Amino acid sequence: MNFDDTPQEAAFRAEAKAWIAANAPKQYEDELRKASLGRVALKGANILEVAKAWQKKKADAGWACLHWPKEYGGRGSSPIERVIWQQEEGPFGRLSSMFIIGHGMCGPTMMAFAGEEQKRRYLPPLASGEKIWCQLFSEPAGGSDVAGLRTRAEKRGDEWVINGQKIWTSGAHYSDYGILLTRTDPTVAKHKGLTMFFLDMKSPGVEVRPIKQASGASDFNEVYFTDVRIPDTQRLGNVNDGWNVSLTTLMNERMSIGAGVATGFPELFDFCNSLMLEDGPAIENRAVRSKLANWAVKASGLKYTSMRAISALSRGERPGPDNSIGKLVAGSMIQDVATYALDLQGAAGTLSGPEDAEVAGKFQAMLLRAPGTRVEGGTDEIMRNIIAERVLGLPGDIRVDKDVPFNKIPTKGRA
Amino acid sequence: MNFDFSDEQKQMRDEARKFLSEQCPPKAVREVLDGKAPYDKALWKGLAEMGFLGVAIPEQFGGAGAGHLELCVIAEEMGRALAPVPFSSTVYLAAEPLLIAGSDAQKQKWLPKIASGDAIGTLALFEGKGNPSPKAITVTANGGVLNGVKKPVPDGAIADFAVVAARTGSSGRESDISLFIVDLKAGGVEIKSLTNIDLTRGQAEITFKDAKAEPLGAAGEGWSVITQVLDRAAVLMAFEQVGGADRALEMGRDYALDRIAFGRPIGSFQAVKHMLADMYVSATLARSNCYYGAWALSTNAGELPEAAAAARISATQAFQHCAKNNIQVHGGMGFTWEFDCHMYYRRANAVALGLGSLSYWEDALIDRMRKKNAA
């Protein structure tokens, strides 16, 4: 049992470290380090431009999309090298948030299902951040039941005509392309009548409307399709086989192991070290210490669980469903941590302005963002189902609509 | 990086699991549970023959000379099987202080006997309620003899010798405490068995009346040794707890697959599935904290105090969580004597207190994290 790199890993790390030291946009390092929970704002700079510039620089030097094949803009690296890169990239990795969906999900789906010419045309600019991609799966009526989607695609000659609506589409407002899951046959069971496409987000008939979230920010969008035309050549996989195509996408999502998930614990620990309560420093209060210790072992448990997963990767094993643990634990933990940090402040805990709130309103922002973390990319309940079914081997949920034609499935609970 | 046990260590784990599943089935645990024997003597001998008792004891003292990673692997299996033997008291609480502070003669006298299963040892630390603290120690050592009462002493009624923490000064500081080895079969020692919630492991009250005692380590350094012993034992015990948690989870999972209600296996209901998923999560987080503890223990890293506390807290929570919810999954059957669930529930809650309570370790963890942060 050791934490040491193999000689090859050490050489790769040294190379990555040196390149990052010489090339990273260090003027933003402090702000990136302090950013929490996806709340990245750079003073006096457009985050999108800074992020694109960093991604392009990485791509030009061969450090973008490490695990992709070289001919599509990657480096052909092993999974463990990807993890080492993430560790070394550190806070600069936070600049990549708008590329995650394209790199982690759309790219691999294109690689598996697009034609060779298309791959060579679309993938390199995706890897280099010149083009941003989004993933158009979720719909208002869908929720966790992704296959319940209603956006229609109808064949007209060599084209498909799309009508319908998507929701929760991260980054659609700045995306150039998207992968789109549609219904092509409503008369068969819901999983069997779906087809996947990719499209230019600037196509006529595509309308993106940002959603204002509970936190006040707008990271997601509604996307409306009115008679949008997609050439048949941009179909991914066979007609009515879209569910299998989307499973490839989702499986690839699981492959993207993070070097660490945000739990809010380091922030809370620092805060309790500095906060004075009526009877002395918060960190010396017995009740506070008990709370902190409980969260400390969750945070360290997650950290070492991810190290165990990285060790398995370096032995050549594939990442398993264990990765669901990270989001499940961190999501509700960050919510509880934020609630507690405000509780410690009493009435002043309600203030969220950066000048009036402790730690510049970090915990207030965490509180308001946290509910989304527990829902996006699979709810807590879906994560628990994944663990129960794929790790513990328990039976799947009963699906009463499984063999019912989609257009015969009830759409309202109460008449 | 290889944050995992080696293939050899995993092989040893498989060997121990196989041995224990054959030699220590629930039926054997119940012999002790039902009071038919104070511990499983045949199993104890068998463990010695397999080399498991002396796995971390150097070869020159009759052990296998493997190391603490190997001991962690064995500990997990002992916890999984609920082995009704004085393993933790003898190996973690008596052998470890000897390894840390014993003279060559003392090591030569006791360690080979521990490795061969011929001596059972224990640590006599507590005196009534409360957590480990030098202030709580009132047993005195004067002129080579001990006076006072210790309780609870784990496996005290079956132990041959005890490492005893006693007061040798009155400065009010940690340096008032020294350690002694006492032959429990000699004069001046009265032992009374105490009933406790874990019927598979005994607790005792030991009264010393001018009992002959041999100093272990330097005078006044007892508390520093105790702290090290508790940290090491915290990691080892945490592996036992993770083994127990894993087994309780497995029992719950198996029952949820077998038991049909409302026409379906109960494991197909989300309420049950999610409870089992949460058990898996807590056991996994604990296991990962334990691995870090094992690394720190085996390399004697400066991180050990913090890692030990984290492993201890995490594993205590996981075992308690899995043991209680295993009963919940089993419903009414889980609450019966004849199902094994209560044995894990008893062990989970007893082992949670044996090295000081959860709140004691929570306090310790935050102290240690603060020190590290300040450094």
XYZ file of N, CA and C in Angstrom, chain A residues 108-229:
366
model
N -17.452 11.183 -26.878
C -17.431 9.714 -26.939
C -18.603 9.131 -27.735
N -19.766 9.781 -27.681
C -20.911 9.276 -28.449
C -20.652 9.449 -29.946
N -20.093 10.609 -30.316
C -19.724 10.837 -31.711
C -18.696 9.786 -32.147
N -17.730 9.535 -31.281
C -16.686 8.575 -31.623
C -17.266 7.195 -31.897
N -18.301 6.847 -31.130
C -18.872 5.512 -31.281
C -19.817 5.414 -32.471
N -20.482 6.520 -32.859
C -21.572 6.387 -33.828
C -21.476 7.275 -35.073
N -20.613 8.299 -35.076
C -20.543 9.170 -36.256
C -19.647 8.531 -37.309
N -19.769 9.021 -38.562
C -18.910 8.536 -39.624
C -17.491 9.080 -39.475
N -16.541 8.431 -40.105
C -15.132 8.799 -39.949
C -14.872 10.262 -40.337
N -15.483 10.665 -41.451
C -15.273 12.030 -41.924
C -15.826 13.036 -40.911
N -17.003 12.690 -40.376
C -17.611 13.573 -39.376
C -16.739 13.664 -38.129
N -16.196 12.542 -37.718
C -15.355 12.545 -36.518
C -14.161 13.476 -36.714
N -13.543 13.372 -37.897
C -12.354 14.196 -38.139
C -12.724 15.673 -38.274
N -13.948 15.932 -38.662
C -14.367 17.322 -38.831
C -14.807 17.949 -37.498
N -15.581 17.168 -36.709
C -16.202 17.787 -35.528
C -15.415 17.613 -34.225
N -14.668 16.504 -34.118
C -14.060 16.240 -32.808
C -12.879 17.141 -32.438
N -11.928 17.391 -33.366
C -10.799 18.237 -32.950
C -11.218 19.622 -32.417
N -12.151 20.329 -33.095
C -12.546 21.629 -32.513
C -13.323 21.496 -31.192
N -13.919 20.333 -30.966
C -14.557 20.090 -29.658
C -13.478 19.903 -28.593
N -12.438 19.122 -28.945
C -11.346 18.891 -27.991
C -10.643 20.197 -27.639
N -10.481 21.055 -28.621
C -9.697 22.277 -28.391
C -10.541 23.409 -27.806
N -11.818 23.163 -27.580
C -12.663 24.181 -26.953
C -13.131 25.259 -27.908
N -12.765 25.144 -29.193
C -13.248 26.166 -30.141
C -14.745 26.041 -30.342
N -15.247 24.808 -30.260
C -16.691 24.586 -30.356
C -17.167 23.914 -29.065
N -18.298 24.388 -28.576
C -18.845 23.826 -27.343
C -20.103 23.030 -27.679
N -20.234 21.896 -27.010
C -21.371 21.006 -27.273
C -22.258 20.882 -26.037
N -23.546 20.608 -26.276
C -24.454 20.320 -25.165
C -25.212 19.026 -25.462
N -25.925 18.570 -24.457
C -26.598 17.285 -24.566
C -28.082 17.491 -24.312
N -28.903 17.195 -25.324
C -30.328 17.507 -25.257
C -31.125 16.227 -25.005
N -31.220 15.844 -23.750
C -31.913 14.608 -23.373
C -33.190 14.918 -22.580
N -33.045 15.621 -21.446
C -34.146 15.790 -20.494
C -35.297 16.591 -21.060
N -36.501 16.242 -20.605
C -37.697 16.996 -21.002
C -38.545 17.278 -19.769
N -39.452 18.255 -19.888
C -40.236 18.657 -18.717
C -40.991 17.485 -18.084
N -41.521 16.574 -18.900
C -42.310 15.482 -18.341
C -41.432 14.294 -17.950
N -40.135 14.367 -18.266
C -39.286 13.193 -18.107
C -38.754 12.970 -16.716
N -38.064 13.958 -16.166
C -37.414 13.774 -14.874
C -36.396 12.663 -14.968
N -36.416 11.758 -14.002
C -35.466 10.643 -14.015
C -35.809 9.619 -15.079
N -37.034 9.679 -15.604
C -37.483 8.736 -16.625
C -37.129 9.295 -18.008
N -35.832 9.253 -18.329
C -35.352 9.900 -19.557
C -36.077 9.365 -20.796
N -36.363 8.079 -20.804
C -36.963 7.470 -22.003
C -38.420 7.903 -22.227
N -38.948 8.685 -21.287
C -40.324 9.161 -21.464
C -40.415 10.406 -22.348
N -39.369 10.727 -23.067
C -39.330 12.003 -23.800
C -40.320 12.054 -24.970
N -40.727 13.290 -25.339
C -41.802 13.481 -26.329
C -41.370 14.260 -27.573
N -40.171 14.809 -27.596
C -39.745 15.563 -28.777
C -39.750 14.637 -30.005
N -40.490 15.047 -31.055
C -40.694 14.171 -32.203
C -39.669 14.436 -33.303
N -39.282 13.388 -33.978
C -38.490 13.527 -35.205
C -39.223 12.768 -36.292
N -39.573 13.474 -37.386
C -40.308 12.825 -38.479
C -39.505 12.908 -39.756
N -39.428 11.793 -40.441
C -38.604 11.708 -41.648
C -39.309 12.403 -42.813
N -38.609 13.342 -43.484
C -39.097 13.963 -44.738
C -37.959 13.886 -45.735
N -38.026 12.922 -46.605
C -36.955 12.749 -47.589
C -35.645 12.419 -46.897
N -34.598 13.221 -47.174
C -33.284 12.981 -46.572
C -33.115 13.718 -45.255
N -34.210 14.296 -44.789
C -34.100 15.091 -43.574
C -35.073 14.599 -42.518
N -34.805 15.039 -41.308
C -35.733 14.794 -40.204
C -36.239 16.153 -39.734
N -37.527 16.203 -39.373
C -38.108 17.449 -38.885
C -38.402 17.281 -37.387
N -37.849 18.198 -36.613
C -37.906 18.060 -35.162
C -38.863 19.090 -34.574
N -39.751 18.612 -33.678
C -40.624 19.517 -32.932
C -40.704 19.053 -31.477
N -40.617 19.990 -30.572
C -40.719 19.611 -29.158
C -39.905 20.527 -28.271
N -39.672 20.060 -27.047
C -38.967 20.905 -26.088
C -38.057 20.088 -25.183
N -36.873 20.613 -24.952
C -35.938 20.026 -23.979
C -35.804 20.976 -22.801
N -35.254 20.444 -21.699
C -35.074 21.294 -20.514
C -33.828 20.849 -19.754
N -33.359 21.715 -18.872
C -32.152 21.474 -18.047
C -30.925 21.304 -18.927
N -30.901 21.933 -20.082
C -29.764 21.768 -20.974
C -28.646 22.716 -20.550
N -27.635 22.139 -19.899
C -26.511 22.956 -19.432
C -25.805 23.565 -20.623
N -25.542 24.858 -20.521
C -24.702 25.521 -21.506
C -25.284 25.662 -22.900
N -26.570 25.372 -23.087
C -27.145 25.490 -24.448
C -26.989 26.907 -24.975
N -26.966 27.898 -24.067
C -26.902 29.295 -24.513
C -25.547 29.676 -25.102
N -24.526 28.896 -24.850
C -23.249 29.196 -25.523
C -22.745 28.001 -26.337
N -23.615 27.024 -26.586
C -23.165 25.831 -27.315
C -23.290 26.008 -28.827
N -22.367 25.363 -29.540
C -22.387 25.404 -31.002
C -23.113 24.196 -31.569
N -22.959 23.049 -30.891
C -23.593 21.813 -31.355
C -24.225 21.098 -30.174
N -25.094 20.132 -30.512
C -25.687 19.337 -29.438
C -25.989 17.940 -29.931
N -26.058 16.985 -28.995
C -26.603 15.677 -29.376
C -28.017 15.630 -28.825
N -28.907 15.065 -29.628
C -30.341 15.212 -29.392
C -31.028 13.850 -29.454
N -31.748 13.536 -28.403
C -32.499 12.273 -28.368
C -33.968 12.583 -28.651
N -34.544 11.885 -29.631
C -35.916 12.186 -30.079
C -36.763 10.917 -30.132
N -38.074 11.153 -30.250
C -38.969 9.999 -30.444
C -39.306 9.891 -31.928
N -39.043 8.727 -32.477
C -39.321 8.520 -33.895
C -40.471 7.540 -34.097
N -40.855 6.810 -33.051
C -42.007 5.916 -33.186
C -42.769 5.827 -31.863
N -43.904 6.526 -31.767
C -44.661 6.527 -30.504
C -45.547 5.296 -30.336
N -45.564 4.412 -31.319
C -46.490 3.272 -31.224
C -45.824 2.038 -30.620
N -44.540 2.150 -30.313
C -43.859 1.012 -29.671
C -43.484 1.412 -28.257
N -43.035 0.434 -27.447
C -42.660 0.708 -26.050
C -41.621 1.825 -26.001
N -41.633 2.542 -24.874
C -40.933 3.832 -24.862
C -39.438 3.774 -25.187
N -38.756 2.704 -24.755
C -37.321 2.627 -25.032
C -37.025 2.270 -26.492
N -38.071 1.787 -27.180
C -37.810 1.213 -28.502
C -38.033 2.181 -29.657
N -38.605 3.362 -29.367
C -38.937 4.271 -30.472
C -38.106 5.536 -30.473
N -36.870 5.470 -29.976
C -36.041 6.679 -29.858
C -34.911 6.670 -30.890
N -34.524 7.860 -31.322
C -33.404 7.970 -32.264
C -32.531 9.167 -31.874
N -31.209 8.996 -32.025
C -30.245 10.044 -31.638
C -29.703 10.773 -32.870
N -29.537 12.094 -32.718
C -28.943 12.923 -33.771
C -27.903 13.856 -33.169
N -27.113 14.491 -34.051
C -26.395 15.678 -33.587
C -26.786 16.825 -34.497
N -26.761 18.025 -33.950
C -27.212 19.160 -34.764
C -26.445 20.425 -34.433
N -26.520 21.349 -35.381
C -25.963 22.685 -35.204
C -26.975 23.496 -34.395
N -26.545 24.021 -33.257
C -27.483 24.739 -32.391
C -27.967 26.054 -33.017
N -27.276 26.488 -34.111
C -27.716 27.724 -34.762
C -28.749 27.435 -35.861
N -29.164 26.186 -35.991
C -30.146 25.820 -37.018
C -31.423 26.630 -36.837
N -32.086 26.991 -37.955
C -33.363 27.698 -37.849
C -34.362 26.856 -37.071
N -35.141 27.527 -36.177
C -36.158 26.806 -35.406
C -35.710 26.381 -34.023
N -34.394 26.558 -33.730
C -33.901 26.236 -32.384
C -33.946 27.510 -31.543
N -34.632 27.439 -30.422
C -34.703 28.621 -29.565
C -34.272 28.249 -28.146
N -33.291 28.976 -27.632
C -32.754 28.685 -26.306
C -33.227 29.741 -25.320
N -33.857 29.287 -24.241
C -34.311 30.228 -23.209
C -33.697 29.858 -21.865
N -32.810 30.700 -21.348
C -32.194 30.388 -20.055
C -33.244 30.271 -18.945
N -32.991 29.358 -18.023
C -33.878 29.174 -16.868
C -33.230 29.863 -15.684
N -33.996 30.686 -14.998
C -33.462 31.285 -13.775
C -33.670 30.287 -12.649
N -32.570 29.859 -12.019
C -32.645 28.823 -10.993
C -32.998 29.418 -9.635
N -33.273 28.517 -8.684
C -33.566 28.933 -7.312
C -32.440 29.794 -6.755
N -31.211 29.526 -7.196
C -30.068 30.287 -6.690
C -29.986 31.671 -7.314
N -30.763 31.905 -8.368
C -30.697 33.177 -9.065
C -29.814 33.114 -10.292
N -28.942 32.114 -10.352
C -28.064 31.976 -11.508
C -28.809 31.281 -12.650
N -28.220 31.299 -13.826
C -28.829 30.628 -14.989
C -27.791 29.775 -15.690
N -27.662 28.514 -15.265
C -26.707 27.602 -15.892
C -27.377 26.713 -16.924
N -28.702 26.589 -16.785
C -29.440 25.652 -17.641
C -30.407 26.417 -18.529
N -30.945 25.681 -19.494
C -31.865 26.302 -20.439
C -33.031 25.395 -20.776
N -34.071 26.038 -21.294
C -35.075 25.310 -22.045
C -34.690 25.481 -23.512
N -34.882 24.444 -24.300
C -34.586 24.556 -25.726
C -35.826 24.108 -26.495
N -36.328 25.006 -27.350
C -37.535 24.700 -28.133
C -37.153 24.389 -29.569
N -37.831 23.406 -30.134
C -37.589 23.014 -31.531
C -38.878 23.208 -32.320
N -38.816 24.067 -33.317
C -39.982 24.252 -34.177
C -39.572 23.980 -35.618
N -40.040 22.854 -36.146
C -39.714 22.448 -37.520
C -38.216 22.572 -37.829
N -37.409 22.130 -36.909
C -35.952 22.146 -37.125
C -35.584 20.989 -38.051
N -34.756 21.274 -39.055
C -34.396 20.226 -40.018
C -32.981 19.718 -39.765
